[in-house]
Amino acid sequence: MKKIFALCAAVLMSAVFASTTLFAQTAADATVENTGSYSDRSIQEIEVEDKYSDLHPTATNVKITLAYTPLTGEVRLYYSCLSSSFDTGEAMNTAMGVFQDFAQEHGYKHYYYKAKDKTKIRKDPDTKLRMAYYNSYVYFTK
């Protein structure tokens, strides 16, 4: 009985020792792994030039910015203009035009909305003017 107990203990100890050496990860391995494939998590800020003036003819002081995450294909569009000249339909048409051009430039075929579009009107702290902000959140697929 003592021999069986000693044998089981030896097998158990060798199994524990083997698993710790097989599945152990050194700090050097972790840094190589983390710097390799996860470097694309960054968000790229893209200023869009206003070549869409025919889609928003009444809006003035228009600024369009995209926040693009290459790893996931997510894009957030930020559209702002003076609140007195803001029209939701024009902002939506401009967003769709920007998304279509963006998909064509980056090789995407489809885009889907991740959240409902949001519109806010508030005073800009820099210029002291009432501005309208339209935000759209989509993700692209190939």
PDB file of C-alpha atoms in Angstrom:
ATOM      1  CA  MET A   1       0.000   0.000   0.000  1.00  0.00           C
ATOM      2  CA  LYS A   2       2.860   2.346   0.829  1.00  0.00           C
ATOM      3  CA  LYS A   3       4.462   1.611  -2.535  1.00  0.00           C
ATOM      4  CA  ILE A   4       1.258   2.497  -4.426  1.00  0.00           C
ATOM      5  CA  PHE A   5       0.874   5.710  -2.440  1.00  0.00           C
ATOM      6  CA  ALA A   6       4.507   6.678  -3.114  1.00  0.00           C
ATOM      7  CA  LEU A   7       4.091   5.864  -6.825  1.00  0.00           C
ATOM      8  CA  CYS A   8       0.911   7.988  -7.096  1.00  0.00           C
ATOM      9  CA  ALA A   9       2.619  10.868  -5.317  1.00  0.00           C
ATOM     10  CA  ALA A  10       5.596  10.649  -7.682  1.00  0.00           C
ATOM     11  CA  VAL A  11       3.322  10.610 -10.756  1.00  0.00           C
ATOM     12  CA  LEU A  12       1.355  13.572  -9.417  1.00  0.00           C
ATOM     13  CA  MET A  13       4.523  15.562  -8.699  1.00  0.00           C
ATOM     14  CA  SER A  14       5.929  14.854 -12.148  1.00  0.00           C
ATOM     15  CA  ALA A  15       2.647  15.895 -13.762  1.00  0.00           C
ATOM     16  CA  VAL A  16       2.627  19.176 -11.844  1.00  0.00           C
ATOM     17  CA  PHE A  17       6.263  19.832 -12.725  1.00  0.00           C
ATOM     18  CA  ALA A  18       5.677  19.010 -16.411  1.00  0.00           C
ATOM     19  CA  SER A  19       2.618  21.279 -16.656  1.00  0.00           C
ATOM     20  CA  THR A  20       4.427  24.239 -15.119  1.00  0.00           C
ATOM     21  CA  THR A  21       7.339  23.923 -17.528  1.00  0.00           C
ATOM     22  CA  LEU A  22       5.146  23.318 -20.561  1.00  0.00           C
ATOM     23  CA  PHE A  23       2.679  26.145 -19.998  1.00  0.00           C
ATOM     24  CA  ALA A  24       4.931  28.708 -18.397  1.00  0.00           C
ATOM     25  CA  GLN A  25       5.472  31.956 -20.254  1.00  0.00           C
ATOM     26  CA  THR A  26       8.462  34.156 -19.691  1.00  0.00           C
ATOM     27  CA  ALA A  27       8.311  37.949 -19.642  1.00  0.00           C
ATOM     28  CA  ALA A  28      10.273  38.109 -22.898  1.00  0.00           C
ATOM     29  CA  ASP A  29       7.694  35.914 -24.647  1.00  0.00           C
ATOM     30  CA  ALA A  30       4.854  38.124 -23.409  1.00  0.00           C
ATOM     31  CA  THR A  31       6.400  41.331 -24.735  1.00  0.00           C
ATOM     32  CA  VAL A  32       7.052  39.842 -28.164  1.00  0.00           C
ATOM     33  CA  GLU A  33       3.508  38.544 -28.347  1.00  0.00           C
ATOM     34  CA  ASN A  34       1.891  41.814 -27.244  1.00  0.00           C
ATOM     35  CA  THR A  35       3.831  44.076 -29.567  1.00  0.00           C
ATOM     36  CA  GLY A  36       3.155  41.928 -32.608  1.00  0.00           C
ATOM     37  CA  SER A  37      -0.526  41.554 -33.391  1.00  0.00           C
ATOM     38  CA  TYR A  38      -2.145  44.150 -31.145  1.00  0.00           C
ATOM     39  CA  SER A  39      -0.487  47.231 -32.593  1.00  0.00           C
ATOM     40  CA  ASP A  40      -3.482  47.997 -34.845  1.00  0.00           C
ATOM     41  CA  ARG A  41      -5.804  48.897 -31.944  1.00  0.00           C
ATOM     42  CA  SER A  42      -5.008  52.558 -32.364  1.00  0.00           C
ATOM     43  CA  ILE A  43      -7.674  54.981 -33.541  1.00  0.00           C
ATOM     44  CA  GLN A  44      -6.851  57.106 -36.555  1.00  0.00           C
ATOM     45  CA  GLU A  45      -8.349  60.592 -36.682  1.00  0.00           C
ATOM     46  CA  ILE A  46      -9.139  61.568 -40.280  1.00  0.00           C
ATOM     47  CA  GLU A  47     -10.141  65.115 -41.246  1.00  0.00           C
ATOM     48  CA  VAL A  48     -12.430  64.914 -44.275  1.00  0.00           C
ATOM     49  CA  GLU A  49     -12.209  67.741 -46.750  1.00  0.00           C
ATOM     50  CA  ASP A  50     -15.565  69.292 -47.575  1.00  0.00           C
ATOM     51  CA  LYS A  51     -16.108  67.953 -51.091  1.00  0.00           C
ATOM     52  CA  TYR A  52     -19.690  67.075 -50.141  1.00  0.00           C
ATOM     53  CA  SER A  53     -21.069  70.619 -50.306  1.00  0.00           C
ATOM     54  CA  ASP A  54     -23.732  69.547 -52.803  1.00  0.00           C
ATOM     55  CA  LEU A  55     -25.132  67.134 -50.168  1.00  0.00           C
ATOM     56  CA  HIS A  56     -25.497  69.896 -47.547  1.00  0.00           C
ATOM     57  CA  PRO A  57     -26.128  73.134 -49.465  1.00  0.00           C
ATOM     58  CA  THR A  58     -27.634  75.122 -46.565  1.00  0.00           C
ATOM     59  CA  ALA A  59     -25.067  74.223 -43.884  1.00  0.00           C
ATOM     60  CA  THR A  60     -22.278  76.661 -43.050  1.00  0.00           C
ATOM     61  CA  ASN A  61     -18.985  76.165 -41.163  1.00  0.00           C
ATOM     62  CA  VAL A  62     -19.074  72.408 -41.754  1.00  0.00           C
ATOM     63  CA  LYS A  63     -16.405  70.215 -40.202  1.00  0.00           C
ATOM     64  CA  ILE A  64     -16.301  66.439 -40.806  1.00  0.00           C
ATOM     65  CA  THR A  65     -14.019  64.149 -38.818  1.00  0.00           C
ATOM     66  CA  LEU A  66     -13.703  60.351 -38.816  1.00  0.00           C
ATOM     67  CA  ALA A  67     -12.345  58.181 -36.008  1.00  0.00           C
ATOM     68  CA  TYR A  68     -11.255  54.918 -37.660  1.00  0.00           C
ATOM     69  CA  THR A  69     -10.158  51.701 -35.926  1.00  0.00           C
ATOM     70  CA  PRO A  70      -8.423  49.491 -38.546  1.00  0.00           C
ATOM     71  CA  LEU A  71      -8.459  46.329 -36.413  1.00  0.00           C
ATOM     72  CA  THR A  72     -12.251  46.179 -36.100  1.00  0.00           C
ATOM     73  CA  GLY A  73     -13.340  48.299 -39.060  1.00  0.00           C
ATOM     74  CA  GLU A  74     -15.293  50.680 -36.827  1.00  0.00           C
ATOM     75  CA  VAL A  75     -15.775  54.275 -37.900  1.00  0.00           C
ATOM     76  CA  ARG A  76     -17.288  57.159 -35.956  1.00  0.00           C
ATOM     77  CA  LEU A  77     -18.306  60.185 -38.000  1.00  0.00           C
ATOM     78  CA  TYR A  78     -18.453  63.605 -36.358  1.00  0.00           C
ATOM     79  CA  TYR A  79     -20.276  66.268 -38.397  1.00  0.00           C
ATOM     80  CA  SER A  80     -20.642  69.794 -37.052  1.00  0.00           C
ATOM     81  CA  CYS A  81     -22.037  73.044 -38.425  1.00  0.00           C
ATOM     82  CA  LEU A  82     -23.842  76.161 -37.228  1.00  0.00           C
ATOM     83  CA  SER A  83     -27.127  75.225 -35.597  1.00  0.00           C
ATOM     84  CA  SER A  84     -29.064  77.864 -37.553  1.00  0.00           C
ATOM     85  CA  SER A  85     -28.199  76.146 -40.841  1.00  0.00           C
ATOM     86  CA  PHE A  86     -28.372  72.512 -39.652  1.00  0.00           C
ATOM     87  CA  ASP A  87     -30.673  70.007 -41.336  1.00  0.00           C
ATOM     88  CA  THR A  88     -30.740  66.384 -40.190  1.00  0.00           C
ATOM     89  CA  GLY A  89     -31.467  65.060 -43.678  1.00  0.00           C
ATOM     90  CA  GLU A  90     -28.508  66.887 -45.173  1.00  0.00           C
ATOM     91  CA  ALA A  91     -26.235  65.634 -42.392  1.00  0.00           C
ATOM     92  CA  MET A  92     -27.443  62.072 -42.961  1.00  0.00           C
ATOM     93  CA  ASN A  93     -26.885  62.319 -46.732  1.00  0.00           C
ATOM     94  CA  THR A  94     -23.395  63.718 -46.151  1.00  0.00           C
ATOM     95  CA  ALA A  95     -22.594  60.871 -43.744  1.00  0.00           C
ATOM     96  CA  MET A  96     -23.728  58.275 -46.280  1.00  0.00           C
ATOM     97  CA  GLY A  97     -21.584  59.916 -48.981  1.00  0.00           C
ATOM     98  CA  VAL A  98     -18.548  59.951 -46.686  1.00  0.00           C
ATOM     99  CA  PHE A  99     -19.102  56.296 -45.748  1.00  0.00           C
ATOM    100  CA  GLN A 100     -19.403  55.233 -49.390  1.00  0.00           C
ATOM    101  CA  ASP A 101     -16.180  57.011 -50.332  1.00  0.00           C
ATOM    102  CA  PHE A 102     -14.406  55.642 -47.259  1.00  0.00           C
ATOM    103  CA  ALA A 103     -15.486  52.084 -48.102  1.00  0.00           C
ATOM    104  CA  GLN A 104     -14.227  52.459 -51.647  1.00  0.00           C
ATOM    105  CA  GLU A 105     -10.864  53.895 -50.538  1.00  0.00           C
ATOM    106  CA  HIS A 106     -10.210  51.199 -47.917  1.00  0.00           C
ATOM    107  CA  GLY A 107     -11.555  48.156 -49.790  1.00  0.00           C
ATOM    108  CA  TYR A 108     -14.743  47.573 -47.804  1.00  0.00           C
ATOM    109  CA  LYS A 109     -17.998  46.424 -49.396  1.00  0.00           C
ATOM    110  CA  HIS A 110     -20.668  46.961 -46.744  1.00  0.00           C
ATOM    111  CA  TYR A 111     -21.245  48.982 -43.617  1.00  0.00           C
ATOM    112  CA  TYR A 112     -23.697  48.500 -40.770  1.00  0.00           C
ATOM    113  CA  TYR A 113     -24.850  50.923 -38.116  1.00  0.00           C
ATOM    114  CA  LYS A 114     -23.750  49.994 -34.591  1.00  0.00           C
ATOM    115  CA  ALA A 115     -25.842  52.642 -32.859  1.00  0.00           C
ATOM    116  CA  LYS A 116     -28.561  55.131 -33.614  1.00  0.00           C
ATOM    117  CA  ASP A 117     -27.313  58.458 -34.997  1.00  0.00           C
ATOM    118  CA  LYS A 118     -27.227  61.275 -32.440  1.00  0.00           C
ATOM    119  CA  THR A 119     -27.716  65.004 -32.823  1.00  0.00           C
ATOM    120  CA  LYS A 120     -26.808  67.583 -30.179  1.00  0.00           C
ATOM    121  CA  ILE A 121     -26.975  71.356 -30.236  1.00  0.00           C
ATOM    122  CA  ARG A 122     -24.737  73.240 -27.845  1.00  0.00           C
ATOM    123  CA  LYS A 123     -22.571  76.311 -27.601  1.00  0.00           C
ATOM    124  CA  ASP A 124     -19.005  75.938 -28.851  1.00  0.00           C
ATOM    125  CA  PRO A 125     -16.633  77.071 -26.067  1.00  0.00           C
ATOM    126  CA  ASP A 126     -14.076  78.514 -28.488  1.00  0.00           C
ATOM    127  CA  THR A 127     -16.266  80.555 -30.828  1.00  0.00           C
ATOM    128  CA  LYS A 128     -19.285  81.096 -28.520  1.00  0.00           C
ATOM    129  CA  LEU A 129     -21.622  80.096 -31.376  1.00  0.00           C
ATOM    130  CA  ARG A 130     -24.423  77.549 -31.171  1.00  0.00           C
ATOM    131  CA  MET A 131     -23.265  74.505 -33.094  1.00  0.00           C
ATOM    132  CA  ALA A 132     -25.073  71.356 -34.162  1.00  0.00           C
ATOM    133  CA  TYR A 133     -23.197  68.066 -33.764  1.00  0.00           C
ATOM    134  CA  TYR A 134     -24.264  64.961 -35.673  1.00  0.00           C
ATOM    135  CA  ASN A 135     -22.583  61.637 -34.779  1.00  0.00           C
ATOM    136  CA  SER A 136     -22.841  58.339 -36.626  1.00  0.00           C
ATOM    137  CA  TYR A 137     -21.263  55.028 -35.608  1.00  0.00           C
ATOM    138  CA  VAL A 138     -20.812  52.226 -38.177  1.00  0.00           C
ATOM    139  CA  TYR A 139     -18.606  49.235 -38.824  1.00  0.00           C
ATOM    140  CA  PHE A 140     -17.402  48.024 -42.204  1.00  0.00           C
ATOM    141  CA  THR A 141     -17.137  44.489 -43.575  1.00  0.00           C
ATOM    142  CA  LYS A 142     -15.264  43.147 -46.554  1.00  0.00           C
TER     143      LYS A 142
END
